[in-house]
GROMACS .gro file of C-alpha atoms in nm:
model
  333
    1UNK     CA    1 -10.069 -10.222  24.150
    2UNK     CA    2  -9.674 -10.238  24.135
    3UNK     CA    3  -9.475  -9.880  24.168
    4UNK     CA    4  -9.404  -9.965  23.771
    5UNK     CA    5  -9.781  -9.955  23.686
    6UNK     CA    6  -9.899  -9.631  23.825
    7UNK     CA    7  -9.975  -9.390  23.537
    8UNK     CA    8  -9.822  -9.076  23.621
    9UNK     CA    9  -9.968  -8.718  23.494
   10UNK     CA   10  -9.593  -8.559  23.429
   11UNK     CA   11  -9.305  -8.787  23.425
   12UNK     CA   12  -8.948  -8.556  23.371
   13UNK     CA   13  -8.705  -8.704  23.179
   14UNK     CA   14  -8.347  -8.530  23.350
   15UNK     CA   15  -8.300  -8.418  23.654
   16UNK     CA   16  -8.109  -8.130  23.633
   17UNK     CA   17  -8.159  -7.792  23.726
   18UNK     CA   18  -8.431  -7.732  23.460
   19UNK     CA   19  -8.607  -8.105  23.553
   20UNK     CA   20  -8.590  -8.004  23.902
   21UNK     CA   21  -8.782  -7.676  23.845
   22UNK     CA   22  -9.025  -7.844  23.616
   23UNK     CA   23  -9.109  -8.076  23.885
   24UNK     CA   24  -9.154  -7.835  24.142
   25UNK     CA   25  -9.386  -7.648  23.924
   26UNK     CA   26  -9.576  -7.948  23.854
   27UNK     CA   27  -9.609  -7.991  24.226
   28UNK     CA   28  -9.793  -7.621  24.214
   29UNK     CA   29 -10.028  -7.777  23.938
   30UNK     CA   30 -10.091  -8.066  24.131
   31UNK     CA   31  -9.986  -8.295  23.925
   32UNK     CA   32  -9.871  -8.707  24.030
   33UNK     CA   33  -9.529  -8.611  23.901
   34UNK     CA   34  -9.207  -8.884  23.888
   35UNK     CA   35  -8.853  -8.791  23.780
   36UNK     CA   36  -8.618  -9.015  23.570
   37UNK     CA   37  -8.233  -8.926  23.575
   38UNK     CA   38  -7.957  -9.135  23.438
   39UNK     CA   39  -7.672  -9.017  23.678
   40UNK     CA   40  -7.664  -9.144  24.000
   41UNK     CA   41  -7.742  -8.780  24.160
   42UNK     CA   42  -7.992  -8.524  24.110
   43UNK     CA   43  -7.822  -8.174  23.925
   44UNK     CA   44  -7.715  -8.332  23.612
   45UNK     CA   45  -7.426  -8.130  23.439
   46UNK     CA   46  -7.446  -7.873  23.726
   47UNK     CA   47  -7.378  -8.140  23.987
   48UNK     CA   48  -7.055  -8.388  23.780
   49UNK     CA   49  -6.913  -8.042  23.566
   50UNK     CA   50  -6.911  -7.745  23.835
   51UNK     CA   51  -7.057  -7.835  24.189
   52UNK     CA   52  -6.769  -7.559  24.307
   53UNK     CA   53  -6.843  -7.335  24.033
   54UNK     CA   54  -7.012  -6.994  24.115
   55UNK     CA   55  -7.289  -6.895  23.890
   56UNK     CA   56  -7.363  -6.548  23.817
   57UNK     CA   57  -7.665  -6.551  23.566
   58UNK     CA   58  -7.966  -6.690  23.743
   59UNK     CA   59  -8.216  -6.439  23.870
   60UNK     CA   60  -8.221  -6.370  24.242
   61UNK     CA   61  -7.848  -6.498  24.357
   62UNK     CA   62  -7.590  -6.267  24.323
   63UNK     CA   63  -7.394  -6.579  24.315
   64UNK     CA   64  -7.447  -6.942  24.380
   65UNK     CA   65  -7.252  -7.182  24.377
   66UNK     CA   66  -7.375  -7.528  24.177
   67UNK     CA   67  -7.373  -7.693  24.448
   68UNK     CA   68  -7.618  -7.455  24.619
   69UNK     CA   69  -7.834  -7.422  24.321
   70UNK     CA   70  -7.902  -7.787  24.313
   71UNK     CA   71  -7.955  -7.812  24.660
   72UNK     CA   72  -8.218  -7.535  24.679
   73UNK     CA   73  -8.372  -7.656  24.382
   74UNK     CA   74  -8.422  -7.988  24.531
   75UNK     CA   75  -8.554  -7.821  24.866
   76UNK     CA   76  -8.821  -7.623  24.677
   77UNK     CA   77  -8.914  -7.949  24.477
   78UNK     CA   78  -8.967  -8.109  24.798
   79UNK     CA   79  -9.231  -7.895  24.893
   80UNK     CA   80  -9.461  -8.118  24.727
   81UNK     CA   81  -9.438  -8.527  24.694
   82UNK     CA   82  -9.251  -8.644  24.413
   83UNK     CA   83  -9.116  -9.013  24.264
   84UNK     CA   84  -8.752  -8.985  24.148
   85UNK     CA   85  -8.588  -9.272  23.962
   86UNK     CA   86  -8.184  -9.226  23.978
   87UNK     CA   87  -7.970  -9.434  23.735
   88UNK     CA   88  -8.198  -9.516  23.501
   89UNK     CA   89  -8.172  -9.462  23.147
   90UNK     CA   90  -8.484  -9.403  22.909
   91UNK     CA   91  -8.412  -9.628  22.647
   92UNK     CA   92  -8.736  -9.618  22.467
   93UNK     CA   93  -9.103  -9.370  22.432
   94UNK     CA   94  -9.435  -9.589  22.328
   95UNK     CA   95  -9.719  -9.391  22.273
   96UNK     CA   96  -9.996  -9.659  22.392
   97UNK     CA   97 -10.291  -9.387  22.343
   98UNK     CA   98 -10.401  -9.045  22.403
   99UNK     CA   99 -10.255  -8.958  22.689
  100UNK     CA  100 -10.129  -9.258  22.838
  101UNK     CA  101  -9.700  -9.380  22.729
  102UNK     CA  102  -9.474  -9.607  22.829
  103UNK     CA  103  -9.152  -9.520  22.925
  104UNK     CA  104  -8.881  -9.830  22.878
  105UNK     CA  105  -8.574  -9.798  23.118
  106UNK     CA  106  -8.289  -9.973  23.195
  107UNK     CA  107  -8.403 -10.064  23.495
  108UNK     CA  108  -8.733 -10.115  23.391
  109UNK     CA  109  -9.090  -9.983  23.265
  110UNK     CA  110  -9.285  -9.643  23.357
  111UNK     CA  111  -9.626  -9.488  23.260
  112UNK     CA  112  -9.690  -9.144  23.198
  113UNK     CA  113  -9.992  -8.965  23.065
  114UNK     CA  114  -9.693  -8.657  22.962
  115UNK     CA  115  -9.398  -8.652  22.911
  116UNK     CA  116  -9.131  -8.340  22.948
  117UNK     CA  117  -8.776  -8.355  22.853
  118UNK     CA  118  -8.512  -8.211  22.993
  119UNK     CA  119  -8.226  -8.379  22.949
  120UNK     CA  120  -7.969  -8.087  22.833
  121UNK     CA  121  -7.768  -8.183  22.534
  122UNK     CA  122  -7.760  -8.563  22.658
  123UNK     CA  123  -7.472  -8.761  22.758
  124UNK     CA  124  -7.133  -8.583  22.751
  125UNK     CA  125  -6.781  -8.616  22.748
  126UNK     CA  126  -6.520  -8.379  22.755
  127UNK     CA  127  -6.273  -8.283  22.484
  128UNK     CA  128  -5.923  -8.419  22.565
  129UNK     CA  129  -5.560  -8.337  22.528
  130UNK     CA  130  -5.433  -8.528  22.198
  131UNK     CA  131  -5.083  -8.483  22.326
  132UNK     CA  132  -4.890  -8.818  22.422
  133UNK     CA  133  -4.953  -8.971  22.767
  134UNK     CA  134  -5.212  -8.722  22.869
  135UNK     CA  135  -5.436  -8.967  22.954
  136UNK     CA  136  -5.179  -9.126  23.207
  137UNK     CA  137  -5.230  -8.858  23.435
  138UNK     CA  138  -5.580  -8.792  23.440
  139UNK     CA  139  -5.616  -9.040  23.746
  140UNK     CA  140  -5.349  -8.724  23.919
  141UNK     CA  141  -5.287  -8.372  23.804
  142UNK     CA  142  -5.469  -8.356  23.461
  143UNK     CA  143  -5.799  -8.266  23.490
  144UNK     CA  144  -6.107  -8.204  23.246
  145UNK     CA  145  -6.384  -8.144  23.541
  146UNK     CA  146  -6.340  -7.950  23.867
  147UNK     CA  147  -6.523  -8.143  24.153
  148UNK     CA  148  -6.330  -8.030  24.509
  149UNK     CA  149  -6.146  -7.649  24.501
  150UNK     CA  150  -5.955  -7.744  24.821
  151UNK     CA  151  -5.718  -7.977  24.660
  152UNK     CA  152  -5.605  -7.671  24.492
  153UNK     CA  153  -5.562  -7.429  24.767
  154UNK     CA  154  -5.182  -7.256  24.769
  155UNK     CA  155  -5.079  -7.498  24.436
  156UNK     CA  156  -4.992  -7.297  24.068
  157UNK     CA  157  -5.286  -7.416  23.855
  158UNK     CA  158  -5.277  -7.384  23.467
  159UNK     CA  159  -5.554  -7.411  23.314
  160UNK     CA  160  -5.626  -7.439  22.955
  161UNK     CA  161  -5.919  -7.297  22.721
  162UNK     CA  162  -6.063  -7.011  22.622
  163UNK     CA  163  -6.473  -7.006  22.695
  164UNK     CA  164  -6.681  -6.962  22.990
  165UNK     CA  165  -6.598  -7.253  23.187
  166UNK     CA  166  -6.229  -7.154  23.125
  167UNK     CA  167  -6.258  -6.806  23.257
  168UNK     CA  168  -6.522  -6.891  23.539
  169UNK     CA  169  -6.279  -7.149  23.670
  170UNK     CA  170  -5.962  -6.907  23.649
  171UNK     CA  171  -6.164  -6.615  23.843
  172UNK     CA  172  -6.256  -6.882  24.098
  173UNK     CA  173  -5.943  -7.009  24.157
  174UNK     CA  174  -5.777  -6.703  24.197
  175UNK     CA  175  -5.834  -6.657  24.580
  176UNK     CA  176  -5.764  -7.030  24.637
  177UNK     CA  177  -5.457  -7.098  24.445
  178UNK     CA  178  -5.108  -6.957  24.492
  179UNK     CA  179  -5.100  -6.858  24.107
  180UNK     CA  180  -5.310  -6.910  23.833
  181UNK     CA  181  -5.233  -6.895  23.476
  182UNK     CA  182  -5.423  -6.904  23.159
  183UNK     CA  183  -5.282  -7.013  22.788
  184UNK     CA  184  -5.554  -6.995  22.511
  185UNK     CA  185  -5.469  -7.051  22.140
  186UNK     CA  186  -5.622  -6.694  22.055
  187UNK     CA  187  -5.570  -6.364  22.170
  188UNK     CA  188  -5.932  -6.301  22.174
  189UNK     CA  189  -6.182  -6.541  22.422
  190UNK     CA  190  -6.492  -6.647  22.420
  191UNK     CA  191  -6.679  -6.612  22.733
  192UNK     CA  192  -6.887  -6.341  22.825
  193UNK     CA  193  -6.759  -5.977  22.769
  194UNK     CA  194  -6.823  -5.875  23.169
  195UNK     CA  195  -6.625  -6.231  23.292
  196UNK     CA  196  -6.296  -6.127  23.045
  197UNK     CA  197  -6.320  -5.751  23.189
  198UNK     CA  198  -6.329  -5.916  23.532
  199UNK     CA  199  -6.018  -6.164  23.419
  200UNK     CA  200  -5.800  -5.875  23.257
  201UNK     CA  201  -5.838  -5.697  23.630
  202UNK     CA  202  -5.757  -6.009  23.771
  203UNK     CA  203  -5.425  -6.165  23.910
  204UNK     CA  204  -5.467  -6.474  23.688
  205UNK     CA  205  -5.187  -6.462  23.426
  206UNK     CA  206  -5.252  -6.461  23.069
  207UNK     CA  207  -5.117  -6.632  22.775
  208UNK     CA  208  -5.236  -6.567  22.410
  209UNK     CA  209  -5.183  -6.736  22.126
  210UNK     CA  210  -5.033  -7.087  22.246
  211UNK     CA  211  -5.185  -7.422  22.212
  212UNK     CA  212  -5.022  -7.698  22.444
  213UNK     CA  213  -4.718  -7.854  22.304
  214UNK     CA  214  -4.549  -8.127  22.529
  215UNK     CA  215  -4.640  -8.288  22.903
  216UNK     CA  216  -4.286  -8.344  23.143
  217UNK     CA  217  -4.325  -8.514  23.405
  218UNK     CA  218  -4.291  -8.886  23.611
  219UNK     CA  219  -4.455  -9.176  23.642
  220UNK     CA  220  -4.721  -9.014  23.846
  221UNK     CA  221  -4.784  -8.671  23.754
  222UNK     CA  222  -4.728  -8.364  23.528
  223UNK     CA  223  -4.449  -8.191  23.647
  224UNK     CA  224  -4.439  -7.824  23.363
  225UNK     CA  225  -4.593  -7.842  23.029
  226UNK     CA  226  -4.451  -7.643  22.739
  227UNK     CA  227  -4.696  -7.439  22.498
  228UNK     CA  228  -4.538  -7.363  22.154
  229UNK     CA  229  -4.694  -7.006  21.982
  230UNK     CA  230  -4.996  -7.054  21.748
  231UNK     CA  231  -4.834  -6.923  21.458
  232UNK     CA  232  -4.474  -6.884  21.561
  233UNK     CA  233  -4.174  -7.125  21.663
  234UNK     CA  234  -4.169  -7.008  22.096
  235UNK     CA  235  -4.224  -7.214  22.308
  236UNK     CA  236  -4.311  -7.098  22.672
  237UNK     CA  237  -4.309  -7.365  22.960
  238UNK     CA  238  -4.473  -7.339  23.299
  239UNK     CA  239  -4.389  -7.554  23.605
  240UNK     CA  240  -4.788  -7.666  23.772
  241UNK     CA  241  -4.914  -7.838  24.020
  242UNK     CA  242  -5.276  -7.867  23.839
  243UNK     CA  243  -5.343  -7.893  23.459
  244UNK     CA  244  -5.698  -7.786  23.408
  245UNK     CA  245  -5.789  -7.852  23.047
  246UNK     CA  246  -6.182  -7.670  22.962
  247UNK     CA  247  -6.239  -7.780  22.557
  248UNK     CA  248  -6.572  -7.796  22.585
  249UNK     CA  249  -6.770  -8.120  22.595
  250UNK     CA  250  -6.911  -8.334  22.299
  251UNK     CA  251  -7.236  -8.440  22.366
  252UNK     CA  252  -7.434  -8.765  22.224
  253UNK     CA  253  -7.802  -8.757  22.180
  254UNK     CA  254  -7.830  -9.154  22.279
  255UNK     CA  255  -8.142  -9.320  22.270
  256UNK     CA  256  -8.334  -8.947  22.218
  257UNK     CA  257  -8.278  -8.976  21.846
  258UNK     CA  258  -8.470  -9.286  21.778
  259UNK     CA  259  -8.775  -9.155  21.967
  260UNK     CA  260  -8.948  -9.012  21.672
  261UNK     CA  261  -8.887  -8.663  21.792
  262UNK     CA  262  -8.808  -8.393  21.492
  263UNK     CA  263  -8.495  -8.302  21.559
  264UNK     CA  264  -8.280  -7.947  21.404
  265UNK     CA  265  -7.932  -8.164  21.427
  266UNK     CA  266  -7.877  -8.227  21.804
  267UNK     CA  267  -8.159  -8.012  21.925
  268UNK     CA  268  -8.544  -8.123  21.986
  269UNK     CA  269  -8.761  -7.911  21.839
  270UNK     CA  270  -9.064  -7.730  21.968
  271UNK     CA  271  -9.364  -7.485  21.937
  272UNK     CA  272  -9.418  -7.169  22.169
  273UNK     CA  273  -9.608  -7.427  22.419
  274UNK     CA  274  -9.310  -7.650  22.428
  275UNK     CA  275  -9.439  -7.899  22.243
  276UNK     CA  276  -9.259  -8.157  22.012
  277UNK     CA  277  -9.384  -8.307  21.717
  278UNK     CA  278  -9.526  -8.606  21.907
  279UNK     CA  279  -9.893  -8.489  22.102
  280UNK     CA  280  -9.843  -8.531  22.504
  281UNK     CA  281  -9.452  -8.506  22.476
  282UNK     CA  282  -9.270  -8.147  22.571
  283UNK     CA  283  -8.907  -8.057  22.613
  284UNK     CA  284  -8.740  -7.749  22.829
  285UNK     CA  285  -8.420  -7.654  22.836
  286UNK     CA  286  -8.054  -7.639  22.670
  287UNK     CA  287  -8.148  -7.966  22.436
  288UNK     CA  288  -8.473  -7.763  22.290
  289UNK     CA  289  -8.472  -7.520  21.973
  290UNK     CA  290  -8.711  -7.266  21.846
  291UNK     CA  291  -8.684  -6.954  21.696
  292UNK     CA  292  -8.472  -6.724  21.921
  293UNK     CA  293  -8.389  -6.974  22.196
  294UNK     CA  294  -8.142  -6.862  22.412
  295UNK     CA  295  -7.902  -7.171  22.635
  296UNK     CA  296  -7.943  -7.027  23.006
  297UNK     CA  297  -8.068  -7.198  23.310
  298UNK     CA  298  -8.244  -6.881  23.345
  299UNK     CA  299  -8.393  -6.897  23.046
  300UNK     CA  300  -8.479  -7.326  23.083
  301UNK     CA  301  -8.677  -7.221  23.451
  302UNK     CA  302  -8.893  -6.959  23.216
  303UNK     CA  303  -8.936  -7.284  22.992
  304UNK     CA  304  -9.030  -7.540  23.242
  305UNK     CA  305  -9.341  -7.390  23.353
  306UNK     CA  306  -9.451  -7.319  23.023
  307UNK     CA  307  -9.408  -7.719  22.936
  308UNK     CA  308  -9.581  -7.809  23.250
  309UNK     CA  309  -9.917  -7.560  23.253
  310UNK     CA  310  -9.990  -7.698  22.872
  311UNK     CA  311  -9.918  -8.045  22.985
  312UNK     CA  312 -10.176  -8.032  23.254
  313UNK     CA  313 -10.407  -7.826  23.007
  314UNK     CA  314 -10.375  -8.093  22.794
  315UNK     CA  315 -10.443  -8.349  23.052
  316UNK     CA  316 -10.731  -8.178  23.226
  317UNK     CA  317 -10.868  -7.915  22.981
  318UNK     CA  318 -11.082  -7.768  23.223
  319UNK     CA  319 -10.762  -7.633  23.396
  320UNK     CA  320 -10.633  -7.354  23.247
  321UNK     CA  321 -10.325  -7.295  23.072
  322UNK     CA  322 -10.281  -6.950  23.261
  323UNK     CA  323 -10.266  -7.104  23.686
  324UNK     CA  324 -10.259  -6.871  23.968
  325UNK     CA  325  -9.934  -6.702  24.112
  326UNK     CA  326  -9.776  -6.839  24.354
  327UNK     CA  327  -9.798  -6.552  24.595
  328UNK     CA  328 -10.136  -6.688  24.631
  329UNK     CA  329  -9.961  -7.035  24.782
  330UNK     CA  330  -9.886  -7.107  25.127
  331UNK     CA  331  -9.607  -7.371  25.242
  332UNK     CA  332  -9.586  -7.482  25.521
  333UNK     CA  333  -9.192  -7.485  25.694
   0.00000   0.00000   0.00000
């Protein structure tokens, strides 16, 4: 029997943060558990957004970095034997019978008696300048993803945006950079109450309401970039060494939608067991919707258990739904 043709209990479908959890868990339940990610690295949006980010809102770190969630959460998945599959796509779910899929790749084929999904929103792409030329220097000094805070050390950074990842990546800059301003089309932002009260205190200079209104600069990089007032005639320019644009990003289902899943626009849906409509398939995580979901990590590692102790239940009904806690485990070093 080829790798291909082993019939796994749990196969994961994402290996981010959530996925990674789920599969550790899985590991507790003893389950023959296999990971499928599309990127070429485990983390998913954690690992290609904000490695270098620091994360305040997952329980027992009073900050992490990305970088060091992933890599823990990959260390504590490791505890127990696991089959991960990097750069492969999932292309296409077969249900083949009660408990037993296929799982179509584009690398090749998979079988699964489960299936969980954790795939976040799905493939994404961030939201660009429209301004002419922008996308001349994005090989330089305009970036839409933050991947090594050294290049930035003792530089003037302007960043752009108004949200979370906007705010996050002006409070962590702020020690690193020489200066550190921030121009958002409102006066008002959008990120968490505590990270604005934290960025008013702040160093990082503020600029409300002005959208971007012309790139200067050469051949190779932005050299200032003038902002013109949201509902006014200034205009307000600012020499930079960095342009940090955070719009947001606009994700793409993909292949998910055509896997028979019901779906509440971009979002699978499940039941209180995270469940989908299809029997043997769960989902965990930021792509998932049910009543009262709320989009945290935090809130997708309360999820992934769930998915995993009905999946097994399912599997093995003999096993309980409810497993022991894990203060009950020992691991060895």
């Amino acid at each position: 029997m080829t790798e291909s043709d082993k019939l796994y209990d749990i196969t994961i479908i994402g290996g981010g943060p959530v996925g990674l959890f789920a599969a550790f868990y899985a590991g507790m339940r003893n389950a023959k558990t296999k990971i499928i990610e599309s990127l070429p690295v485990l983390g998913g949006q954690v690992s290609l957004l904000y490695p270098e980010k620091t994360i305040y809102d997952v329980g027992g770190y009073a900050g992490v970095t990305g970088k060091e969630l992933i890599h823990q959460l990959t260390a504590q998945m490791q505890h127990f034997e696991q089959t991960v599959c990097l750069e492969e796509e999932v292309t296409a779910i077969d249900k083949l019978g009660e408990h037993h899929f296929r799982i179509t790749t584009s690398k090749g084929i998979h079988y699964s008696k489960t299936i969980i999904i954790t795939t976040g929103q799905g493939s994404f792409q961030p939201r660009k300048l429209t301004l002419e030329d922008a996308d001349i220097y994005e090989e330089t000094n305009l970036h839409y993803i933050v991947k090594h805070l050294d290049q930035y050390r003792d530089k003037t950074v302007l960043i752009c945006g108004g949200g979370d990842t906007a705010v996050d990546w002006a409070l962590t800059l702020e020690s690193i950079a020489k200066k550190v301003i921030l121009v958002h089309r409102r006066d008002r932002f959008r990120a968490h109450e505590g990270s604005v009260e934290m960025l008013k205190a702040s160093s990082v200079e503020l600029v409300t309401p002005y959208v971007p209104h012309e790139l200067h600069g050469n051949k190779e990089s932005i050299q200032s970039v003038s902002f013109k007032e949201t509902r006014g005639e200034k205009i307000m320019t600012f020499d930079v060494d960095y342009f940090i644009v955070n719009y947001g990003f606009v994700s793409s289902l993909g292949p998910i939608k055509d896997w028979g899943l019901s779906l509440d626009q971009s979002n699978i849906v499940v039941n209180s067991k995270m469940e989908t409509n299809i029997k043997g398939i769960y989902a965990a995580g930021d792509g998932i919707t049910f009543d009262g979901k709320i989009k945290l990590i935090a809130t997708g590692f309360g999820e992934a258990p769930t998915a995993v102790n009905h999946a097994i239940h399912s599997i093995y009904p003999k096993q309980h739904a409810q497993p022991i806690q894990s203060t009950k485990l020992h691991f060895e070093d």
